[in-house]
Amino acid sequence: RVQFDLWDSDDVPVPRKELLQKVKGVDALVCVLTEKIDAELLDAAGPNLKVLSTMSVGFDHLSLEELKKRGIRVGYTPDVLTDSVAELTVALLLTTSRRLIEATHEAKSGGWGTWRTLWLCGYELANSTVGILGLGRIGVAIAERLKPFKVKKFIYTDVAPRPELASLIDAEYVSMDELASQSDFLTVCCALTPETKDICNKDLFSKMKNTSIFINTSRGGVVDQEDLYEALSSGQIAGAGLDVTVPEPLPTSHPLFTLNNCVILPHIASASYSTRNAMSALAANNLLLGLKGQPMIKELKL
């Protein structure tokens, strides 16, 4: 007979202290990205823990070395959220480049006067160069959706060329410097790793055009937010759209919230009913298969 313990709140993450008590002696654990699965937690769980299933495609909240050391199998949920994240990225890109948040505010607050030639002008995708930092499934899905907007060229950078994926969207592999200097729209789709932490910093922003739009729907940690604030407030780049920040939630007093040319969303890229249902089912099935000692549907190779 299977016994399970559920933290039954969608509004508040399980308090760390309570989580450390509840995991004692468990055979398996389902988590989301708000839980830090580290040595402390794994020690608290004890030797029975054999399977971990995270309801996320990112795994920067997991100490992979510790999990590997203890022989714990890890399931995650890639693929099922690709469409949802790509759609939201396109929505965020258009919202930022065409200044929709500013525009709705002006309409609501009485700023809408007579027609003006350059009022609320933004930047369009037609004839533009779109850069992708980290070309995986989500990067390809974003490019596929942007193609009908008459984008002139797709470029990407990654740790190494990805010819198979790149051929799907006719994207050219370039250096990080070229990605920065050529992109009219730069979208970040890489995982957060020690190598990618703060990779979007002063160095990158200083090489970008002052008409470029920067979009991040991956993880907040890949961006140096102080450098981004500087680039946006000085006009070094034209605008930024972020679905992810450090920390999350971003305090309402954060300087980025004071900027008209920065659109910040509360990490909702995978927030469609069908995607969250699919993620939940996949996380549960990974866990059950792991408990039976069978291959998971989606397993992280440690």
mmCIF file of C-alpha atoms in Angstrom:
data_model
loop_
_atom_site.group_PDB
_atom_site.id
_atom_site.type_symbol
_atom_site.label_atom_id
_atom_site.label_comp_id
_atom_site.label_asym_id
_atom_site.label_seq_id
_atom_site.Cartn_x
_atom_site.Cartn_y
_atom_site.Cartn_z
ATOM 1 C CA ARG A 1 0.000 0.000 0.000
ATOM 2 C CA VAL A 2 1.345 3.379 -1.031
ATOM 3 C CA GLN A 3 1.254 6.165 1.540
ATOM 4 C CA PHE A 4 1.726 9.702 0.423
ATOM 5 C CA ASP A 5 1.925 13.087 2.065
ATOM 6 C CA LEU A 6 0.832 16.166 0.132
ATOM 7 C CA TRP A 7 1.559 19.845 0.720
ATOM 8 C CA ASP A 8 -1.889 21.112 -0.224
ATOM 9 C CA SER A 9 -1.352 24.763 -1.103
ATOM 10 C CA ASP A 10 -0.816 26.256 -4.518
ATOM 11 C CA ASP A 11 -0.196 29.715 -3.064
ATOM 12 C CA VAL A 12 2.594 29.107 -0.558
ATOM 13 C CA PRO A 13 5.604 26.804 -1.068
ATOM 14 C CA VAL A 14 6.129 24.234 1.680
ATOM 15 C CA PRO A 15 8.227 25.874 4.455
ATOM 16 C CA ARG A 16 11.761 24.509 4.457
ATOM 17 C CA LYS A 17 11.579 23.399 8.105
ATOM 18 C CA GLU A 18 8.399 21.427 7.453
ATOM 19 C CA LEU A 19 9.794 19.907 4.263
ATOM 20 C CA LEU A 20 12.899 18.678 6.108
ATOM 21 C CA GLN A 21 10.655 16.927 8.666
ATOM 22 C CA LYS A 22 8.191 15.490 6.136
ATOM 23 C CA VAL A 23 10.851 13.889 3.902
ATOM 24 C CA LYS A 24 12.190 11.637 6.678
ATOM 25 C CA GLY A 25 12.153 8.041 5.487
ATOM 26 C CA VAL A 26 10.368 8.642 2.141
ATOM 27 C CA ASP A 27 11.046 6.371 -0.829
ATOM 28 C CA ALA A 28 10.220 9.004 -3.434
ATOM 29 C CA LEU A 29 9.666 12.743 -3.700
ATOM 30 C CA VAL A 30 7.872 15.029 -6.166
ATOM 31 C CA CYS A 31 9.052 18.639 -6.147
ATOM 32 C CA VAL A 32 8.658 21.885 -8.065
ATOM 33 C CA LEU A 33 11.289 24.543 -8.757
ATOM 34 C CA THR A 34 10.684 26.382 -5.466
ATOM 35 C CA GLU A 35 12.281 23.508 -3.499
ATOM 36 C CA LYS A 36 16.048 23.342 -3.131
ATOM 37 C CA ILE A 37 17.036 19.689 -3.269
ATOM 38 C CA ASP A 38 20.487 19.734 -1.693
ATOM 39 C CA ALA A 39 22.664 17.679 0.652
ATOM 40 C CA GLU A 40 20.770 18.943 3.727
ATOM 41 C CA LEU A 41 17.429 17.757 2.370
ATOM 42 C CA LEU A 42 18.786 14.444 1.079
ATOM 43 C CA ASP A 43 20.413 13.769 4.467
ATOM 44 C CA ALA A 44 17.092 14.546 6.174
ATOM 45 C CA ALA A 45 15.295 12.122 3.830
ATOM 46 C CA GLY A 46 17.702 9.306 4.550
ATOM 47 C CA PRO A 47 18.773 6.211 2.602
ATOM 48 C CA ASN A 48 15.251 5.097 1.550
ATOM 49 C CA LEU A 49 14.958 7.906 -0.988
ATOM 50 C CA LYS A 50 15.574 6.365 -4.390
ATOM 51 C CA VAL A 51 13.505 8.521 -6.786
ATOM 52 C CA LEU A 52 13.045 12.262 -7.260
ATOM 53 C CA SER A 53 10.609 13.741 -9.758
ATOM 54 C CA THR A 54 10.623 17.465 -10.496
ATOM 55 C CA MET A 55 7.706 19.171 -12.228
ATOM 56 C CA SER A 56 9.994 21.392 -14.311
ATOM 57 C CA VAL A 57 12.248 21.327 -17.339
ATOM 58 C CA GLY A 58 14.942 23.317 -15.498
ATOM 59 C CA PHE A 59 16.973 21.543 -12.825
ATOM 60 C CA ASP A 60 19.096 24.330 -11.337
ATOM 61 C CA HIS A 61 17.241 23.792 -8.007
ATOM 62 C CA LEU A 62 18.667 20.253 -7.780
ATOM 63 C CA SER A 63 22.161 19.386 -6.513
ATOM 64 C CA LEU A 64 22.897 16.887 -9.266
ATOM 65 C CA GLU A 65 26.243 15.849 -7.763
ATOM 66 C CA GLU A 66 24.583 14.955 -4.439
ATOM 67 C CA LEU A 67 21.795 13.023 -6.193
ATOM 68 C CA LYS A 68 24.305 11.134 -8.307
ATOM 69 C CA LYS A 69 26.476 10.344 -5.264
ATOM 70 C CA ARG A 70 23.491 8.769 -3.514
ATOM 71 C CA GLY A 71 22.279 6.879 -6.614
ATOM 72 C CA ILE A 72 18.921 8.695 -6.695
ATOM 73 C CA ARG A 73 17.133 8.647 -10.059
ATOM 74 C CA VAL A 74 15.711 11.947 -11.300
ATOM 75 C CA GLY A 75 12.684 12.533 -13.526
ATOM 76 C CA TYR A 76 11.861 15.902 -15.123
ATOM 77 C CA THR A 77 9.317 17.335 -17.572
ATOM 78 C CA PRO A 78 10.849 18.578 -20.854
ATOM 79 C CA ASP A 79 8.977 18.684 -24.203
ATOM 80 C CA VAL A 80 5.466 19.024 -22.744
ATOM 81 C CA LEU A 81 6.003 22.733 -22.035
ATOM 82 C CA THR A 82 7.842 23.672 -25.251
ATOM 83 C CA ASP A 83 4.791 25.066 -27.070
ATOM 84 C CA SER A 84 3.551 26.999 -24.073
ATOM 85 C CA VAL A 85 6.943 28.606 -23.352
ATOM 86 C CA ALA A 86 7.487 29.461 -27.026
ATOM 87 C CA GLU A 87 4.041 31.111 -27.286
ATOM 88 C CA LEU A 88 4.610 33.175 -24.144
ATOM 89 C CA THR A 89 8.088 34.207 -25.369
ATOM 90 C CA VAL A 90 6.596 35.526 -28.612
ATOM 91 C CA ALA A 91 3.856 37.326 -26.658
ATOM 92 C CA LEU A 92 6.443 38.906 -24.341
ATOM 93 C CA LEU A 93 8.675 39.884 -27.265
ATOM 94 C CA LEU A 94 5.816 41.653 -29.071
ATOM 95 C CA THR A 95 4.553 43.262 -25.855
ATOM 96 C CA THR A 96 8.019 44.673 -25.191
ATOM 97 C CA SER A 97 8.953 45.724 -28.730
ATOM 98 C CA ARG A 98 5.590 47.362 -29.470
ATOM 99 C CA ARG A 99 5.363 48.917 -25.971
ATOM 100 C CA LEU A 100 1.931 47.464 -25.193
ATOM 101 C CA ILE A 101 2.117 47.891 -21.400
ATOM 102 C CA GLU A 102 3.030 51.573 -21.774
ATOM 103 C CA ALA A 103 0.268 51.960 -24.349
ATOM 104 C CA THR A 104 -2.501 50.430 -22.203
ATOM 105 C CA HIS A 105 -1.369 52.623 -19.299
ATOM 106 C CA GLU A 106 -1.548 55.750 -21.476
ATOM 107 C CA ALA A 107 -5.022 54.801 -22.726
ATOM 108 C CA LYS A 108 -6.268 54.165 -19.176
ATOM 109 C CA SER A 109 -4.667 57.145 -17.473
ATOM 110 C CA GLY A 110 -5.649 59.899 -19.925
ATOM 111 C CA GLY A 111 -2.335 60.129 -21.753
ATOM 112 C CA TRP A 112 -4.030 59.338 -25.080
ATOM 113 C CA GLY A 113 -4.271 62.725 -26.818
ATOM 114 C CA THR A 114 -4.316 63.579 -30.497
ATOM 115 C CA TRP A 115 -2.587 61.326 -33.032
ATOM 116 C CA ARG A 116 1.178 61.899 -32.969
ATOM 117 C CA THR A 117 3.763 60.839 -35.530
ATOM 118 C CA LEU A 118 6.288 59.078 -33.287
ATOM 119 C CA TRP A 119 4.285 58.528 -30.106
ATOM 120 C CA LEU A 120 4.763 55.005 -28.660
ATOM 121 C CA CYS A 121 6.715 53.839 -31.696
ATOM 122 C CA GLY A 122 8.436 50.497 -31.298
ATOM 123 C CA TYR A 123 10.398 47.991 -33.358
ATOM 124 C CA GLU A 124 9.017 45.397 -35.750
ATOM 125 C CA LEU A 125 10.101 41.852 -36.553
ATOM 126 C CA ALA A 126 9.888 42.226 -40.343
ATOM 127 C CA ASN A 127 13.392 42.291 -41.873
ATOM 128 C CA SER A 128 15.021 41.837 -38.451
ATOM 129 C CA THR A 129 17.736 39.518 -37.173
ATOM 130 C CA VAL A 130 16.653 37.335 -34.253
ATOM 131 C CA GLY A 131 19.360 35.896 -32.010
ATOM 132 C CA ILE A 132 18.885 32.837 -29.812
ATOM 133 C CA LEU A 133 21.185 32.244 -26.843
ATOM 134 C CA GLY A 134 21.100 28.481 -26.241
ATOM 135 C CA LEU A 135 19.492 26.556 -29.091
ATOM 136 C CA GLY A 136 17.352 23.706 -27.794
ATOM 137 C CA ARG A 137 13.761 22.591 -28.359
ATOM 138 C CA ILE A 138 12.346 25.844 -26.990
ATOM 139 C CA GLY A 139 14.650 28.050 -29.097
ATOM 140 C CA VAL A 140 13.605 26.183 -32.239
ATOM 141 C CA ALA A 141 9.907 26.450 -31.300
ATOM 142 C CA ILE A 142 10.262 30.223 -30.787
ATOM 143 C CA ALA A 143 11.959 30.651 -34.183
ATOM 144 C CA GLU A 144 9.265 28.571 -35.910
ATOM 145 C CA ARG A 145 6.626 30.932 -34.535
ATOM 146 C CA LEU A 146 8.584 34.082 -35.412
ATOM 147 C CA LYS A 147 9.350 33.025 -39.002
ATOM 148 C CA PRO A 148 5.917 34.093 -40.388
ATOM 149 C CA PHE A 149 6.627 37.637 -39.127
ATOM 150 C CA LYS A 150 9.086 37.948 -42.052
ATOM 151 C CA VAL A 151 12.212 37.750 -39.897
ATOM 152 C CA LYS A 152 15.209 38.170 -42.218
ATOM 153 C CA LYS A 153 17.684 35.961 -40.365
ATOM 154 C CA PHE A 154 18.048 33.676 -37.339
ATOM 155 C CA ILE A 155 21.401 33.387 -35.573
ATOM 156 C CA TYR A 156 22.337 31.457 -32.441
ATOM 157 C CA THR A 157 25.168 30.670 -30.107
ATOM 158 C CA ASP A 158 25.671 27.644 -27.866
ATOM 159 C CA VAL A 159 28.580 25.745 -26.302
ATOM 160 C CA ALA A 160 28.975 24.070 -29.715
ATOM 161 C CA PRO A 161 27.130 24.247 -33.068
ATOM 162 C CA ARG A 162 23.796 22.354 -33.148
ATOM 163 C CA PRO A 163 23.518 21.629 -36.906
ATOM 164 C CA GLU A 164 20.474 19.330 -36.695
ATOM 165 C CA LEU A 165 18.364 21.768 -34.673
ATOM 166 C CA ALA A 166 19.702 24.798 -36.573
ATOM 167 C CA SER A 167 18.730 23.274 -39.936
ATOM 168 C CA LEU A 168 15.076 23.151 -38.798
ATOM 169 C CA ILE A 169 14.963 26.954 -38.652
ATOM 170 C CA ASP A 170 17.825 27.793 -41.041
ATOM 171 C CA ALA A 171 19.807 29.419 -38.214
ATOM 172 C CA GLU A 172 23.465 30.383 -38.444
ATOM 173 C CA TYR A 173 25.937 29.618 -35.655
ATOM 174 C CA VAL A 174 27.813 32.736 -34.489
ATOM 175 C CA SER A 175 30.081 33.789 -31.622
ATOM 176 C CA MET A 176 28.664 35.424 -28.488
ATOM 177 C CA ASP A 177 30.039 38.806 -29.655
ATOM 178 C CA GLU A 178 28.380 38.457 -33.069
ATOM 179 C CA LEU A 179 25.121 37.406 -31.435
ATOM 180 C CA ALA A 180 25.177 40.589 -29.360
ATOM 181 C CA SER A 181 26.128 42.952 -32.186
ATOM 182 C CA GLN A 182 23.869 41.507 -34.918
ATOM 183 C CA SER A 183 20.639 40.723 -33.044
ATOM 184 C CA ASP A 184 17.688 43.111 -33.284
ATOM 185 C CA PHE A 185 15.870 40.762 -30.907
ATOM 186 C CA LEU A 186 17.899 38.599 -28.525
ATOM 187 C CA THR A 187 16.035 35.804 -26.772
ATOM 188 C CA VAL A 188 17.624 33.735 -24.011
ATOM 189 C CA CYS A 189 16.695 30.033 -23.979
ATOM 190 C CA CYS A 190 19.617 28.377 -22.176
ATOM 191 C CA ALA A 191 19.629 26.394 -18.942
ATOM 192 C CA LEU A 192 21.089 27.979 -15.812
ATOM 193 C CA THR A 193 24.434 26.302 -15.099
ATOM 194 C CA PRO A 194 27.632 27.538 -13.437
ATOM 195 C CA GLU A 195 28.831 28.439 -16.980
ATOM 196 C CA THR A 196 25.743 30.480 -17.905
ATOM 197 C CA LYS A 197 25.317 32.328 -14.594
ATOM 198 C CA ASP A 198 25.310 36.111 -15.287
ATOM 199 C CA ILE A 199 26.301 35.442 -18.923
ATOM 200 C CA CYS A 200 24.033 38.342 -19.950
ATOM 201 C CA ASN A 201 26.017 41.167 -18.421
ATOM 202 C CA LYS A 202 27.572 44.567 -19.143
ATOM 203 C CA ASP A 203 29.906 42.973 -21.675
ATOM 204 C CA LEU A 204 26.990 41.575 -23.707
ATOM 205 C CA PHE A 205 24.716 44.624 -23.405
ATOM 206 C CA SER A 206 27.506 47.047 -24.402
ATOM 207 C CA LYS A 207 27.880 45.219 -27.733
ATOM 208 C CA MET A 208 24.145 45.273 -28.521
ATOM 209 C CA LYS A 209 22.455 47.869 -30.756
ATOM 210 C CA ASN A 210 20.627 50.656 -28.967
ATOM 211 C CA THR A 211 17.514 49.570 -30.906
ATOM 212 C CA SER A 212 17.637 45.947 -29.695
ATOM 213 C CA ILE A 213 15.118 44.123 -27.557
ATOM 214 C CA PHE A 214 16.323 41.596 -24.945
ATOM 215 C CA ILE A 215 13.987 38.752 -23.886
ATOM 216 C CA ASN A 216 14.550 36.165 -21.137
ATOM 217 C CA THR A 217 12.155 33.291 -20.456
ATOM 218 C CA SER A 218 14.806 30.816 -19.235
ATOM 219 C CA ARG A 219 16.099 31.498 -15.707
ATOM 220 C CA GLY A 220 16.737 34.801 -13.935
ATOM 221 C CA GLY A 221 20.257 33.779 -12.907
ATOM 222 C CA VAL A 222 21.603 34.008 -16.468
ATOM 223 C CA VAL A 223 21.199 37.817 -16.305
ATOM 224 C CA ASP A 224 23.155 40.318 -14.222
ATOM 225 C CA GLN A 225 20.166 42.493 -13.289
ATOM 226 C CA GLU A 226 22.249 45.502 -12.226
ATOM 227 C CA ASP A 227 23.956 45.523 -15.617
ATOM 228 C CA LEU A 228 20.574 45.130 -17.336
ATOM 229 C CA TYR A 229 19.130 48.060 -15.372
ATOM 230 C CA GLU A 230 22.130 50.172 -16.413
ATOM 231 C CA ALA A 231 21.737 49.178 -20.086
ATOM 232 C CA LEU A 232 17.996 49.959 -20.083
ATOM 233 C CA SER A 233 18.145 53.219 -18.145
ATOM 234 C CA SER A 234 21.049 54.594 -20.199
ATOM 235 C CA GLY A 235 19.451 53.700 -23.548
ATOM 236 C CA GLN A 236 22.215 51.183 -24.331
ATOM 237 C CA ILE A 237 19.427 48.804 -25.417
ATOM 238 C CA ALA A 238 15.839 49.676 -26.323
ATOM 239 C CA GLY A 239 13.892 47.335 -24.065
ATOM 240 C CA ALA A 240 13.745 44.083 -22.108
ATOM 241 C CA GLY A 241 11.026 41.525 -21.421
ATOM 242 C CA LEU A 242 11.619 39.162 -18.486
ATOM 243 C CA ASP A 243 9.526 36.217 -17.332
ATOM 244 C CA VAL A 244 12.207 35.222 -14.811
ATOM 245 C CA THR A 245 14.180 37.207 -12.238
ATOM 246 C CA VAL A 246 16.415 36.905 -9.165
ATOM 247 C CA PRO A 247 14.860 36.548 -6.683
ATOM 248 C CA GLU A 248 11.355 35.343 -7.503
ATOM 249 C CA PRO A 249 9.128 37.093 -6.721
ATOM 250 C CA LEU A 250 11.112 40.241 -7.520
ATOM 251 C CA PRO A 251 10.507 42.815 -4.742
ATOM 252 C CA THR A 252 8.125 45.553 -5.923
ATOM 253 C CA SER A 253 10.766 48.114 -4.871
ATOM 254 C CA HIS A 254 13.272 46.734 -7.412
ATOM 255 C CA PRO A 255 14.674 49.441 -9.757
ATOM 256 C CA LEU A 256 13.726 47.433 -12.880
ATOM 257 C CA PHE A 257 10.051 48.069 -12.047
ATOM 258 C CA THR A 258 10.638 51.825 -12.394
ATOM 259 C CA LEU A 259 11.553 51.530 -16.082
ATOM 260 C CA ASN A 260 8.976 51.967 -18.854
ATOM 261 C CA ASN A 261 11.113 49.923 -21.232
ATOM 262 C CA CYS A 262 11.179 46.823 -19.028
ATOM 263 C CA VAL A 263 8.258 44.361 -18.997
ATOM 264 C CA ILE A 264 8.331 41.892 -16.100
ATOM 265 C CA LEU A 265 6.051 38.849 -15.864
ATOM 266 C CA PRO A 266 5.727 36.564 -12.800
ATOM 267 C CA HIS A 267 7.288 33.384 -14.297
ATOM 268 C CA ILE A 268 4.234 32.251 -16.289
ATOM 269 C CA ALA A 269 5.834 30.804 -19.446
ATOM 270 C CA SER A 270 4.387 27.316 -18.906
ATOM 271 C CA ALA A 271 1.136 28.592 -17.364
ATOM 272 C CA SER A 272 -1.469 27.162 -19.690
ATOM 273 C CA TYR A 273 -4.036 24.683 -18.363
ATOM 274 C CA SER A 274 -3.078 21.954 -20.837
ATOM 275 C CA THR A 275 0.663 22.320 -20.213
ATOM 276 C CA ARG A 276 0.469 22.340 -16.411
ATOM 277 C CA ASN A 277 -1.802 19.256 -16.543
ATOM 278 C CA ALA A 278 0.680 17.501 -18.834
ATOM 279 C CA MET A 279 3.601 18.455 -16.563
ATOM 280 C CA SER A 280 1.760 17.119 -13.501
ATOM 281 C CA ALA A 281 0.929 13.805 -15.189
ATOM 282 C CA LEU A 282 4.484 13.394 -16.485
ATOM 283 C CA ALA A 283 5.990 14.158 -13.046
ATOM 284 C CA ALA A 284 3.655 11.587 -11.433
ATOM 285 C CA ASN A 285 4.350 8.907 -14.053
ATOM 286 C CA ASN A 286 8.130 9.450 -13.845
ATOM 287 C CA LEU A 287 7.875 8.912 -10.086
ATOM 288 C CA LEU A 288 5.752 5.748 -10.309
ATOM 289 C CA LEU A 289 7.957 4.174 -12.992
ATOM 290 C CA GLY A 290 11.051 5.039 -10.961
ATOM 291 C CA LEU A 291 9.577 3.370 -7.873
ATOM 292 C CA LYS A 292 8.952 0.209 -9.911
ATOM 293 C CA GLY A 293 12.553 0.270 -11.105
ATOM 294 C CA GLN A 294 11.411 0.816 -14.698
ATOM 295 C CA PRO A 295 12.665 3.389 -17.252
ATOM 296 C CA MET A 296 11.067 6.780 -16.663
ATOM 297 C CA ILE A 297 9.345 8.608 -19.518
ATOM 298 C CA LYS A 298 11.804 11.501 -19.079
ATOM 299 C CA GLU A 299 14.854 10.846 -16.918
ATOM 300 C CA LEU A 300 17.858 13.084 -16.286
ATOM 301 C CA LYS A 301 21.023 11.191 -17.048
ATOM 302 C CA LEU A 302 23.306 11.952 -14.092
#
